[in-house]
Coordinates of C-alpha atoms in Angstrom, one line a residue:
Chain A
M893 CA 13.4 9.5 23.3
R894 CA 10.8 8.0 21.0
V895 CA 8.1 10.1 19.4
L896 CA 5.1 9.0 17.3
I897 CA 3.9 11.7 15.0
A898 CA 0.4 11.6 13.6
L899 CA 0.1 13.8 10.5
G900 CA -3.3 15.0 9.4
G901 CA -4.6 14.0 6.0
N902 CA -5.0 17.7 5.3
A903 CA -1.2 18.2 5.9
M904 CA -0.8 16.1 2.8
I905 CA -2.8 18.1 0.3
G906 CA -2.3 21.6 -1.3
P907 CA -2.8 24.8 0.7
D908 CA -5.9 25.4 -1.5
G909 CA -7.3 21.9 -0.5
S910 CA -6.3 20.4 -3.8
A911 CA -5.6 16.7 -3.6
T912 CA -4.0 16.2 -7.0
Q913 CA -0.9 13.9 -7.1
Q914 CA 1.4 16.9 -7.5
A915 CA -0.2 18.8 -4.6
Q916 CA 0.1 15.7 -2.3
Q917 CA 3.7 15.2 -3.3
A918 CA 4.6 18.9 -2.6
A919 CA 2.8 18.8 0.7
V920 CA 4.4 15.6 1.9
E921 CA 7.9 16.9 0.9
L922 CA 7.2 20.0 3.0
A923 CA 6.0 18.0 5.9
M924 CA 9.0 15.6 5.8
K925 CA 11.4 18.6 6.3
R926 CA 9.8 19.2 9.7
V927 CA 9.9 15.5 10.5
A928 CA 13.6 15.4 9.5
D929 CA 14.3 18.4 11.7
L930 CA 13.0 16.4 14.6
V931 CA 15.1 13.4 13.7
A932 CA 18.1 15.7 13.4
Q933 CA 17.7 16.5 17.1
G934 CA 18.4 12.8 17.9
I935 CA 14.8 11.9 18.4
E936 CA 13.6 8.4 17.4
V937 CA 10.5 9.0 15.2
V938 CA 7.6 6.8 14.1
L939 CA 5.1 8.2 11.6
T940 CA 1.4 7.7 11.0
H941 CA -0.9 9.8 8.8
G942 CA -4.5 10.5 7.9
N943 CA -6.0 9.9 4.5
G944 CA -9.4 11.7 4.4
P945 CA -9.0 13.8 1.2
Q946 CA -7.3 10.8 -0.5
V947 CA -10.0 8.4 0.3
G948 CA -12.5 11.0 -0.9
N949 CA -10.9 10.9 -4.3
L950 CA -10.9 7.1 -4.5
L951 CA -14.7 7.1 -3.6
V952 CA -15.4 9.5 -6.5
K953 CA -13.5 7.1 -8.8
N954 CA -15.4 4.2 -7.5
E955 CA -18.7 5.9 -8.1
L956 CA -17.9 7.3 -11.6
A957 CA -16.5 4.0 -12.9
A958 CA -19.0 1.7 -11.3
D959 CA -20.7 0.7 -14.6
V960 CA -17.4 -0.6 -15.9
V961 CA -15.3 -1.6 -12.9
P962 CA -16.8 -2.8 -9.7
P963 CA -16.3 -0.4 -6.8
V964 CA -14.1 -1.5 -3.9
S965 CA -14.9 -1.1 -0.2
L966 CA -13.6 1.4 2.2
D967 CA -11.0 -0.9 3.7
W968 CA -9.5 -1.3 0.3
C969 CA -9.5 2.5 -0.3
G970 CA -7.6 2.7 3.0
A971 CA -5.1 0.1 1.9
Q972 CA -4.6 2.0 -1.4
T973 CA -3.8 5.2 0.4
Q974 CA -1.3 3.4 2.7
G975 CA 0.5 2.5 -0.6
T976 CA 0.5 5.9 -2.2
I977 CA 1.1 8.1 0.9
G978 CA 3.6 5.6 2.3
F979 CA 5.4 5.8 -1.0
L980 CA 5.5 9.6 -1.0
I981 CA 6.8 9.6 2.6
L982 CA 9.6 7.1 1.8
N983 CA 11.0 9.3 -1.0
A984 CA 10.4 12.7 0.7
L985 CA 11.7 11.7 4.2
E986 CA 14.8 9.9 2.9
Q987 CA 15.6 13.0 0.9
A988 CA 15.0 15.5 3.8
L989 CA 17.2 13.3 6.0
A990 CA 19.9 13.2 3.4
E991 CA 19.8 17.0 3.1
R992 CA 20.5 17.1 6.8
G993 CA 23.4 14.7 6.5
L994 CA 21.4 11.8 8.0
R995 CA 21.6 8.4 6.3
R996 CA 18.6 6.8 7.9
R997 CA 16.3 4.3 6.1
V998 CA 12.6 4.7 6.1
A999 CA 10.1 1.8 5.7
T1000 CA 6.3 1.7 5.2
V1001 CA 4.3 -1.2 6.6
V1002 CA 0.8 -2.1 5.3
T1003 CA -1.1 -2.1 8.6
R1004 CA -4.3 -3.6 9.8
T1005 CA -6.3 -2.3 12.8
L1006 CA -8.6 -4.6 14.6
V1007 CA -12.1 -3.4 15.4
D1008 CA -15.1 -5.1 17.0
A1009 CA -17.8 -6.4 14.6
A1010 CA -20.3 -5.5 17.4
D1011 CA -19.1 -1.9 17.7
P1012 CA -22.2 0.3 17.8
A1013 CA -20.7 2.5 15.1
F1014 CA -21.7 -0.1 12.6
E1015 CA -25.4 0.5 13.5
Q1016 CA -24.9 4.3 13.6
P1017 CA -22.6 5.5 10.9
T1018 CA -21.4 9.1 11.6
K1019 CA -18.3 9.8 9.7
P1020 CA -18.9 11.8 6.5
V1021 CA -16.8 10.7 3.5
G1022 CA -16.5 11.6 -0.2
R1023 CA -18.2 14.4 -2.1
F1024 CA -21.6 16.1 -1.7
L1025 CA -24.3 14.9 -4.1
P1026 CA -27.8 16.1 -4.9
E1027 CA -30.7 14.2 -3.3
A1028 CA -31.6 12.1 -6.3
E1029 CA -28.1 10.7 -6.6
A1030 CA -27.8 10.1 -2.9
A1031 CA -31.2 8.3 -3.0
R1032 CA -29.7 5.9 -5.6
H1033 CA -26.8 5.0 -3.3
R1034 CA -29.1 4.7 -0.3
A1035 CA -31.2 2.2 -2.2
S1036 CA -28.0 0.1 -2.5
G1037 CA -27.5 0.1 1.3
Q1038 CA -25.3 3.1 1.9
H1039 CA -26.1 5.7 4.6
W1040 CA -26.3 9.3 3.4
Q1041 CA -27.0 12.4 5.4
N1042 CA -28.9 15.6 4.3
L1043 CA -26.5 18.4 5.0
G1044 CA -28.8 21.2 3.7
D1045 CA -27.6 23.6 1.1
K1046 CA -24.4 21.7 0.3
G1047 CA -26.4 18.6 -0.5
W1048 CA -26.1 15.0 0.7
R1049 CA -23.0 13.2 1.9
R1050 CA -22.3 9.6 2.6
V1051 CA -21.7 8.6 6.3
V1052 CA -19.8 5.5 7.3
A1053 CA -19.0 3.6 10.4
S1054 CA -15.9 4.8 12.4
P1055 CA -15.5 2.0 15.0
Q1056 CA -13.0 2.2 17.9
P1057 CA -9.6 0.8 17.1
I1058 CA -8.8 -2.1 19.5
E1059 CA -5.3 -3.3 18.4
I1060 CA -2.8 -2.4 15.7
V1061 CA -2.5 -5.9 14.2
D1062 CA 0.8 -5.2 12.3
A1063 CA 2.5 -3.3 15.1
P1064 CA 5.0 -6.2 15.6
A1065 CA 6.3 -5.6 12.1
A1066 CA 6.6 -1.9 12.8
R1067 CA 8.5 -2.7 16.0
A1068 CA 10.9 -5.2 14.2
L1069 CA 11.7 -2.5 11.7
M1070 CA 12.2 0.1 14.4
D1071 CA 14.5 -2.2 16.3
A1072 CA 16.5 -2.7 13.1
G1073 CA 17.0 1.1 12.8
F1074 CA 14.3 2.1 10.4
I1075 CA 12.1 5.1 10.7
V1076 CA 8.7 3.4 10.3
V1077 CA 5.5 4.6 8.6
A1078 CA 2.6 2.5 9.9
A1079 CA -1.2 2.5 10.5
G1080 CA -1.8 5.1 7.7
G1081 CA -5.4 6.3 7.7
G1082 CA -5.8 4.7 11.1
G1083 CA -5.0 1.3 9.6
V1084 CA -7.0 -0.9 7.3
P1085 CA -10.1 -2.0 9.5
V1086 CA -10.4 -5.7 10.1
V1087 CA -12.8 -7.8 12.2
R1088 CA -12.0 -11.3 13.5
D1089 CA -14.3 -14.0 12.4
S1090 CA -15.6 -15.6 15.6
S1091 CA -15.5 -19.2 14.3
S1092 CA -12.5 -19.4 12.0
G1093 CA -10.5 -16.7 13.8
M1094 CA -9.7 -15.2 10.4
L1095 CA -9.2 -11.4 9.9
R1096 CA -11.3 -9.8 7.2
G1097 CA -11.6 -6.2 5.9
V1098 CA -14.7 -4.4 6.9
E1099 CA -16.5 -1.4 5.4
A1100 CA -15.4 1.4 7.8
V1101 CA -12.9 4.1 8.5
I1102 CA -10.8 4.4 11.7
D1103 CA -9.9 7.7 13.2
K1104 CA -6.1 8.0 12.7
D1105 CA -5.5 9.8 16.0
L1106 CA -7.2 7.2 18.0
A1107 CA -5.2 4.5 16.2
A1108 CA -2.1 6.5 16.7
A1109 CA -2.6 6.6 20.5
I1110 CA -2.7 2.8 20.5
L1111 CA 0.3 2.4 18.1
A1112 CA 2.3 4.9 20.3
R1113 CA 1.6 2.8 23.4
T1114 CA 2.3 -0.5 21.6
L1115 CA 5.6 0.8 20.4
A1116 CA 6.5 2.3 23.8
A1117 CA 6.7 5.9 22.5
D1118 CA 7.4 8.5 25.1
I1119 CA 5.5 11.2 23.3
L1120 CA 2.5 11.3 20.9
V1121 CA 2.5 14.3 18.7
I1122 CA -0.7 15.1 16.9
A1123 CA 0.2 17.5 14.1
T1124 CA -2.7 19.5 12.8
D1125 CA -3.6 22.9 11.4
V1126 CA -3.5 24.9 14.6
D1127 CA -0.7 25.7 17.1
Q1128 CA -2.8 24.9 20.2
V1129 CA -6.2 23.5 21.2
V1130 CA -8.6 26.3 22.0
T1131 CA -11.5 26.5 24.4
G1132 CA -14.4 28.7 23.4
Y1133 CA -13.4 28.2 19.8
G1134 CA -14.9 30.8 17.5
T1135 CA -16.1 33.0 20.4
P1136 CA -14.7 36.2 21.8
A1137 CA -13.6 34.2 24.8
A1138 CA -11.4 31.8 22.8
T1139 CA -8.4 30.8 24.9
P1140 CA -5.5 28.6 23.8
I1141 CA -4.6 25.7 26.1
G1142 CA -1.0 25.3 27.0
K1143 CA 0.0 22.6 29.6
I1144 CA -3.0 20.7 30.9
S1145 CA -3.7 17.5 32.8
A1146 CA -5.4 14.6 31.0
D1147 CA -8.3 14.8 33.5
A1148 CA -8.8 18.5 33.0
L1149 CA -8.8 18.1 29.2
A1150 CA -11.2 15.2 29.5
E1151 CA -13.5 17.4 31.5
L1152 CA -13.5 20.1 28.9
A1153 CA -14.2 17.5 26.2
A1154 CA -17.1 16.1 28.2
A1155 CA -18.5 19.7 28.5
G1156 CA -18.6 19.7 24.7
E1157 CA -15.7 22.1 24.0
F1158 CA -14.4 20.2 21.0
A1159 CA -16.1 19.4 17.7
A1160 CA -16.8 15.7 17.1
G1161 CA -15.4 15.5 13.6
S1162 CA -12.3 17.7 14.2
M1163 CA -10.6 18.5 17.5
G1164 CA -12.7 16.0 19.5
P1165 CA -10.9 12.8 18.5
K1166 CA -7.5 14.4 18.8
V1167 CA -8.2 15.4 22.4
T1168 CA -9.6 11.9 23.1
A1169 CA -6.4 10.3 21.6
A1170 CA -4.2 12.6 23.7
V1171 CA -6.1 11.8 26.9
R1172 CA -6.1 8.0 26.1
F1173 CA -2.4 7.9 25.4
V1174 CA -1.5 9.7 28.7
R1175 CA -4.0 7.8 30.8
G1176 CA -2.6 4.5 29.3
G1177 CA 0.8 5.4 30.6
G1178 CA 2.3 7.6 27.8
R1179 CA 4.6 10.3 29.2
L1180 CA 3.0 13.2 27.3
A1181 CA 0.9 14.0 24.3
V1182 CA 1.1 17.2 22.3
I1183 CA -1.4 18.7 19.9
T1184 CA 0.2 21.4 17.7
S1185 CA 0.8 22.5 14.1
L1186 CA 3.1 20.6 11.8
D1187 CA 5.5 23.6 11.7
R1188 CA 6.0 23.5 15.5
I1189 CA 6.6 19.8 16.1
T1190 CA 10.3 20.3 17.0
D1191 CA 9.4 23.1 19.4
A1192 CA 6.7 20.9 20.9
V1193 CA 8.9 18.0 21.6
T1194 CA 12.0 19.9 22.7
G1195 CA 10.5 23.0 24.2
G1196 CA 7.0 22.2 25.4
Y1197 CA 5.2 24.3 22.8
G1198 CA 1.6 23.5 21.8
T1199 CA -1.1 22.0 23.9
V1200 CA 0.8 19.6 26.2
V1201 CA -1.1 16.9 28.0
R1202 CA 0.3 15.1 31.0
A1203 CA -1.0 12.8 33.6
D1204 CA -1.2 15.6 36.2
Chain B
M971 CA 16.1 -23.3 2.7
R972 CA 14.8 -20.0 1.5
V973 CA 12.4 -19.7 -1.4
L974 CA 11.1 -16.6 -3.1
I975 CA 7.7 -17.2 -4.8
A976 CA 6.6 -14.8 -7.5
L977 CA 2.8 -15.1 -7.9
G978 CA 1.2 -14.1 -11.2
G979 CA -1.3 -11.3 -11.2
N980 CA -3.7 -13.7 -12.9
A981 CA -3.4 -16.0 -9.9
M982 CA -5.1 -13.3 -8.0
I983 CA -8.3 -12.9 -10.0
G984 CA -11.3 -15.2 -10.6
P985 CA -11.1 -18.3 -12.9
D986 CA -13.3 -16.4 -15.4
G987 CA -10.8 -13.5 -15.4
S988 CA -13.0 -11.4 -13.1
A989 CA -11.0 -8.9 -11.0
T990 CA -13.8 -7.9 -8.6
Q991 CA -12.8 -7.5 -5.0
Q992 CA -14.5 -10.7 -4.1
A993 CA -12.9 -12.6 -6.9
Q994 CA -9.5 -11.3 -5.9
Q995 CA -10.0 -12.2 -2.3
A996 CA -11.2 -15.8 -3.1
A997 CA -8.2 -16.3 -5.5
V998 CA -5.7 -15.0 -3.0
E999 CA -7.2 -17.3 -0.3
L1000 CA -6.7 -20.2 -2.6
A1001 CA -3.2 -19.3 -3.5
M1002 CA -2.2 -18.8 0.1
K1003 CA -3.2 -22.4 0.9
R1004 CA -0.5 -23.5 -1.5
V1005 CA 2.0 -21.1 0.0
A1006 CA 1.2 -22.3 3.5
D1007 CA 1.7 -25.9 2.4
L1008 CA 5.2 -25.0 1.4
V1009 CA 5.8 -23.2 4.7
A1010 CA 4.6 -26.3 6.5
Q1011 CA 7.5 -28.2 4.9
G1012 CA 9.9 -26.0 6.9
I1013 CA 10.7 -23.8 4.0
E1014 CA 11.4 -20.1 4.6
V1015 CA 9.2 -18.2 2.2
V1016 CA 9.3 -14.7 0.8
L1017 CA 6.5 -13.6 -1.5
T1018 CA 6.1 -11.2 -4.4
H1019 CA 3.2 -10.8 -6.8
G1020 CA 2.0 -9.4 -10.1
N1021 CA -0.7 -6.7 -10.4
G1022 CA -1.7 -6.5 -14.1
P1023 CA -5.4 -7.0 -13.9
Q1024 CA -5.6 -4.8 -10.8
V1025 CA -3.7 -1.9 -12.4
G1026 CA -6.0 -2.3 -15.4
N1027 CA -9.0 -1.6 -13.1
L1028 CA -7.3 1.4 -11.6
L1029 CA -6.6 2.9 -15.1
V1030 CA -10.3 2.5 -16.0
K1031 CA -11.2 4.4 -12.9
N1032 CA -8.6 7.1 -13.7
E1033 CA -10.1 7.5 -17.1
L1034 CA -13.8 7.5 -16.2
A1035 CA -13.4 9.9 -13.3
A1036 CA -10.9 12.2 -15.0
D1037 CA -13.3 15.2 -15.2
V1038 CA -13.8 15.2 -11.5
V1039 CA -10.7 13.7 -9.9
P1040 CA -7.3 14.1 -11.5
P1041 CA -5.9 10.8 -12.7
V1042 CA -2.8 9.4 -10.9
S1043 CA 0.3 8.0 -12.6
L1044 CA 1.3 4.4 -13.1
D1045 CA 3.7 4.4 -10.1
W1046 CA 0.8 5.4 -7.9
C1047 CA -1.4 2.7 -9.3
G1048 CA 1.3 0.2 -8.5
A1049 CA 1.6 1.5 -4.9
Q1050 CA -2.2 1.2 -4.6
T1051 CA -2.1 -2.4 -5.6
Q1052 CA 0.8 -3.1 -3.1
G1053 CA -1.7 -1.9 -0.5
T1054 CA -4.7 -4.0 -1.5
I1055 CA -3.0 -7.2 -2.6
G1056 CA -0.6 -7.0 0.3
F1057 CA -3.6 -6.6 2.6
L1058 CA -5.3 -9.6 1.1
I1059 CA -2.2 -11.7 1.4
L1060 CA -1.7 -10.8 5.1
N1061 CA -5.2 -12.0 6.1
A1062 CA -5.2 -15.0 3.8
L1063 CA -1.7 -16.4 4.5
E1064 CA -2.0 -15.9 8.3
Q1065 CA -5.2 -17.8 8.2
A1066 CA -3.9 -20.6 6.0
L1067 CA -0.9 -20.9 8.3
A1068 CA -3.1 -21.0 11.4
E1069 CA -5.2 -23.8 9.8
R1070 CA -1.9 -25.8 9.5
G1071 CA -1.0 -25.1 13.1
L1072 CA 1.7 -22.6 12.2
R1073 CA 1.8 -19.3 14.2
R1074 CA 3.9 -17.3 11.8
R1075 CA 3.5 -13.5 11.2
V1076 CA 3.3 -12.0 7.8
A1077 CA 4.3 -8.5 6.9
T1078 CA 3.9 -6.4 3.7
V1079 CA 6.4 -3.7 2.8
V1080 CA 5.7 -0.9 0.4
T1081 CA 8.5 -1.4 -2.0
R1082 CA 10.3 0.8 -4.5
T1083 CA 12.3 -0.5 -7.5
L1084 CA 15.0 1.6 -9.0
V1085 CA 15.1 2.0 -12.8
D1086 CA 17.3 4.1 -15.1
A1087 CA 15.8 7.3 -16.4
A1088 CA 17.8 6.7 -19.6
D1089 CA 16.4 3.2 -20.1
P1090 CA 15.5 2.8 -23.8
A1091 CA 12.0 1.5 -22.7
F1092 CA 11.0 5.1 -22.0
E1093 CA 11.5 5.9 -25.7
Q1094 CA 9.9 2.7 -26.9
P1095 CA 6.9 1.8 -24.7
T1096 CA 5.9 -1.8 -25.3
K1097 CA 3.8 -3.0 -22.3
P1098 CA 0.0 -3.0 -23.0
V1099 CA -2.0 -1.9 -20.0
G1100 CA -5.7 -1.2 -19.3
R1101 CA -8.7 -1.8 -21.5
F1102 CA -9.2 -1.7 -25.3
L1103 CA -10.8 1.4 -26.6
P1104 CA -12.1 2.5 -30.1
E1105 CA -9.8 4.6 -32.2
A1106 CA -11.5 7.9 -31.5
E1107 CA -11.1 7.6 -27.8
A1108 CA -7.5 6.3 -28.1
A1109 CA -6.8 9.4 -30.3
R1110 CA -7.9 11.7 -27.5
H1111 CA -5.5 10.0 -25.0
R1112 CA -2.7 10.0 -27.6
A1113 CA -3.2 13.8 -28.0
S1114 CA -2.4 14.1 -24.3
G1115 CA 0.9 12.4 -24.7
Q1116 CA 0.1 8.7 -24.1
H1117 CA 1.2 5.9 -26.4
W1118 CA -1.6 3.7 -27.8
Q1119 CA -1.3 0.7 -30.2
N1120 CA -3.7 -0.4 -32.9
L1121 CA -4.5 -4.1 -32.1
G1122 CA -6.9 -4.6 -35.0
D1123 CA -10.4 -6.0 -34.3
K1124 CA -10.1 -5.7 -30.5
G1125 CA -9.4 -1.9 -30.8
W1126 CA -6.6 0.2 -29.4
R1127 CA -4.7 -0.3 -26.2
R1128 CA -2.3 1.9 -24.2
V1129 CA 1.3 0.8 -24.1
V1130 CA 3.7 2.0 -21.4
A1131 CA 7.4 1.8 -20.6
S1132 CA 8.6 -1.4 -18.9
P1133 CA 12.2 -0.5 -17.9
Q1134 CA 14.7 -3.0 -16.5
P1135 CA 14.7 -3.2 -12.7
I1136 CA 18.1 -2.3 -11.3
E1137 CA 17.7 -2.5 -7.5
I1138 CA 14.9 -3.2 -5.0
V1139 CA 15.3 -0.1 -3.0
D1140 CA 13.4 -1.4 0.0
A1141 CA 15.0 -4.8 0.1
P1142 CA 16.7 -3.9 3.4
A1143 CA 13.3 -3.5 5.1
A1144 CA 12.2 -6.9 3.7
R1145 CA 15.5 -8.4 5.0
A1146 CA 15.1 -6.9 8.5
L1147 CA 11.6 -8.4 8.8
M1148 CA 12.7 -11.7 7.4
D1149 CA 15.5 -11.8 10.0
A1150 CA 12.9 -11.1 12.7
G1151 CA 10.9 -14.1 11.6
F1152 CA 8.3 -12.6 9.4
I1153 CA 7.1 -14.1 6.1
V1154 CA 7.5 -11.0 3.9
V1155 CA 5.5 -9.7 1.0
A1156 CA 7.6 -7.3 -1.0
A1157 CA 8.1 -5.7 -4.5
G1158 CA 4.4 -6.3 -5.4
G1159 CA 3.8 -5.5 -9.1
G1160 CA 7.6 -5.5 -9.6
G1161 CA 7.9 -2.6 -7.1
V1162 CA 6.9 1.0 -7.5
P1163 CA 9.2 2.4 -10.2
V1164 CA 11.5 5.2 -9.2
V1165 CA 14.4 7.1 -10.8
R1166 CA 17.1 8.9 -9.0
D1167 CA 17.4 12.6 -9.7
S1168 CA 21.0 13.1 -10.8
S1169 CA 21.6 16.4 -9.0
S1170 CA 19.7 16.0 -5.7
G1171 CA 19.9 12.2 -5.5
M1172 CA 16.2 12.1 -4.6
L1173 CA 14.1 9.2 -5.7
R1174 CA 10.9 10.0 -7.5
G1175 CA 8.1 7.9 -9.0
V1176 CA 8.1 7.5 -12.7
E1177 CA 5.3 6.6 -15.2
A1178 CA 6.2 3.0 -15.9
V1179 CA 5.5 -0.6 -15.0
I1180 CA 8.2 -3.2 -14.0
D1181 CA 8.0 -6.8 -14.9
K1182 CA 7.4 -8.6 -11.6
D1183 CA 9.4 -11.7 -12.5
L1184 CA 12.5 -9.6 -13.4
A1185 CA 12.1 -7.7 -10.1
A1186 CA 11.6 -11.0 -8.3
A1187 CA 14.9 -12.3 -9.7
I1188 CA 16.8 -9.3 -8.2
L1189 CA 14.9 -9.5 -4.9
A1190 CA 15.6 -13.2 -4.6
R1191 CA 19.3 -12.6 -5.1
T1192 CA 19.3 -9.6 -2.7
L1193 CA 17.6 -11.7 0.0
A1194 CA 20.0 -14.6 -0.6
A1195 CA 17.1 -17.0 -1.6
D1196 CA 18.2 -20.4 -2.7
I1197 CA 15.3 -21.0 -5.1
L1198 CA 13.2 -18.6 -7.2
V1199 CA 9.8 -20.1 -7.9
I1200 CA 7.8 -18.4 -10.7
A1201 CA 4.2 -19.5 -10.2
T1202 CA 2.1 -19.2 -13.3
D1203 CA -0.8 -20.9 -15.2
V1204 CA 1.1 -23.8 -16.6
D1205 CA 3.0 -26.7 -15.1
Q1206 CA 6.0 -26.4 -17.3
V1207 CA 7.5 -24.2 -19.9
V1208 CA 6.9 -25.5 -23.4
T1209 CA 8.9 -25.3 -26.6
G1210 CA 7.0 -25.2 -29.9
Y1211 CA 4.1 -23.8 -27.9
G1212 CA 0.8 -24.2 -29.8
T1213 CA 2.3 -26.5 -32.4
P1214 CA 2.0 -30.3 -32.8
A1215 CA 5.7 -30.5 -31.7
A1216 CA 5.0 -28.8 -28.4
T1217 CA 7.4 -30.3 -25.7
P1218 CA 7.4 -29.5 -22.1
I1219 CA 10.8 -28.6 -20.6
G1220 CA 11.9 -30.4 -17.4
K1221 CA 15.4 -29.9 -16.1
I1222 CA 17.5 -27.5 -18.2
S1223 CA 20.6 -25.4 -17.9
A1224 CA 20.4 -21.6 -17.8
D1225 CA 22.5 -21.5 -21.0
A1226 CA 20.3 -23.9 -22.9
L1227 CA 17.2 -22.1 -21.8
A1228 CA 18.7 -18.7 -22.8
E1229 CA 19.5 -20.2 -26.3
L1230 CA 15.9 -21.3 -26.7
A1231 CA 14.8 -17.8 -25.7
A1232 CA 17.2 -16.2 -28.1
A1233 CA 15.7 -18.4 -30.9
G1234 CA 12.3 -16.8 -30.2
E1235 CA 10.7 -19.7 -28.4
F1236 CA 8.9 -17.6 -25.8
A1237 CA 6.4 -14.8 -26.2
A1238 CA 7.6 -11.4 -25.2
G1239 CA 4.6 -10.5 -23.0
S1240 CA 4.1 -13.8 -21.3
M1241 CA 6.7 -16.7 -20.9
G1242 CA 9.6 -14.5 -22.2
P1243 CA 10.2 -12.4 -19.1
K1244 CA 9.7 -15.5 -16.8
V1245 CA 12.4 -17.4 -18.7
T1246 CA 14.7 -14.3 -18.6
A1247 CA 14.1 -13.9 -14.8
A1248 CA 14.9 -17.6 -14.2
V1249 CA 18.1 -17.4 -16.3
R1250 CA 19.2 -14.2 -14.6
F1251 CA 18.7 -15.6 -11.1
V1252 CA 20.7 -18.7 -11.8
R1253 CA 23.5 -16.9 -13.7
G1254 CA 23.6 -14.4 -10.8
G1255 CA 24.4 -17.2 -8.4
G1256 CA 21.0 -18.5 -7.3
R1257 CA 20.9 -22.2 -6.8
L1258 CA 17.9 -22.9 -9.0
A1259 CA 14.8 -21.3 -10.5
V1260 CA 11.6 -23.2 -11.2
I1261 CA 8.7 -22.2 -13.5
T1262 CA 5.5 -24.1 -12.7
S1263 CA 1.9 -23.7 -11.8
L1264 CA 0.8 -22.4 -8.4
D1265 CA -0.7 -25.8 -7.5
R1266 CA 2.6 -27.5 -7.9
I1267 CA 4.9 -25.2 -6.0
T1268 CA 5.5 -27.7 -3.2
D1269 CA 6.3 -30.4 -5.7
A1270 CA 8.6 -28.0 -7.5
V1271 CA 10.6 -27.1 -4.4
T1272 CA 10.7 -30.5 -2.7
G1273 CA 10.6 -32.8 -5.7
G1274 CA 12.0 -31.1 -8.8
Y1275 CA 8.7 -30.8 -10.6
G1276 CA 8.1 -28.1 -13.3
T1277 CA 10.7 -26.5 -15.5
V1278 CA 13.9 -26.5 -13.3
V1279 CA 16.7 -24.2 -14.3
R1280 CA 20.2 -24.7 -13.0
A1281 CA 23.6 -23.3 -13.8
D1282 CA 24.5 -26.5 -15.7

């Protein structure tokens, strides 16, 4: 059985939200123990991960060093985090496996994800990134072409395009490594976004971020995974979230979950894309998708714990 | 025939030394045309690359944002550049191949390189990195444990450990991809330096940089490359460099070249490690090593151009 696990970017920072190098390393080491537990059950695992807090740090660096070193675009920030988080996962997962008597090799592939240059997201950026700034500073960035949103008391925050992933360009490399026995880390941060030049056919990076769960759903199908596990902060998806009627969802059909989503049950920036990814994976032919917390991924895969989405 | 090409970090910045994102992209696109020319000759190619100017930029960002975002260590900077340069190479090389009618896939592997925690380099840092700063600012960094060197009129510059590479930890992933038909990019920037914890056996990143040519020599042997090509700024290695007696070296034995190196013919931070890498590759059983300029790599491999090092 092959399982693709999508780890939240928040699972790779400290419990207090700290994204220092030490906090990231400690969090990844903890996460990889849970992944190794799953491998120890004889499950074939592929990994992908988010990178929100990490890209946030890189954007601050871009901004504060801009007078000396030219800032780099969001696709480069994504590529940078594939390097660092991929590196942490290599060390931590190999160690967690060794502690369980498993001598498996892990490999991280720099991964591009194709998006459509005509995706409406480029006209209507909606994904908040980086830190909050006062209006005057936001205005300076807006003057240079960036989109910033007034979020009231907290200040202004940059919003960027989050286009739909179409294809995981480097999935064949991930598959070749998987076939050779490696546990593969791919499409980190949803993949580095690229568009195809219509005349030359060349792929080029584009200023955008890709939802890592939506990318994971495509990668899971491309690699013929049986199960997509979306590991997040909560054990189950909840309807009526934050109300007295809050109810966790156990087993549910893709259609029923899609209906709840259409009724506005899930927040756009948080549970919404996870639900969409689960629905897409199952509707595309995946056996089942599970949304649960990192600590429960083995229970989810072997015992049906969490919010389990099936075709019917 | 299998050839490992080591591209200088300076081959991936603008002709004026600019390391903006645009300059890096343009330089990589140019370099990949030459690599594609070689592939078009039927040669099996593996790529590695330097990252000096790129890490320099990241260190400046670390420094200028330090009050808001905690700086990351040199191993992380290296991992970041494997992401960005690897990403550029994927796009540029696939395009250059397509323009030559070649439908080959390229893959970039995040690569660790093992060093010895007891390497004397950690006691005697010698490799200059990042920008020059005035004495007062250097003193502040020295107070926090960094090593800085007084370079006279230009100011002070940080020096870091450059330990000897022992093993390319992720070479098996590179080999698996190569065996599956990919042109592989690996060990960028010499690889992300790791040491092995003597009790747990775990690999961990370490504050250091690794010479990319010395790492390339090991990678080339590990992947059973026939030829190691070190692509740099000059067509040939020169004895008596900068003197009226300057003489380019054509064909030479590893022993004769090693003797010239021992006599102090080659600068430590520049031609020295390239010569050492060439000698090590050939002495370790490699068929031949060539040091030449990027523009001549096809001539070097197919016609014996450049400084060609053989066992005898």
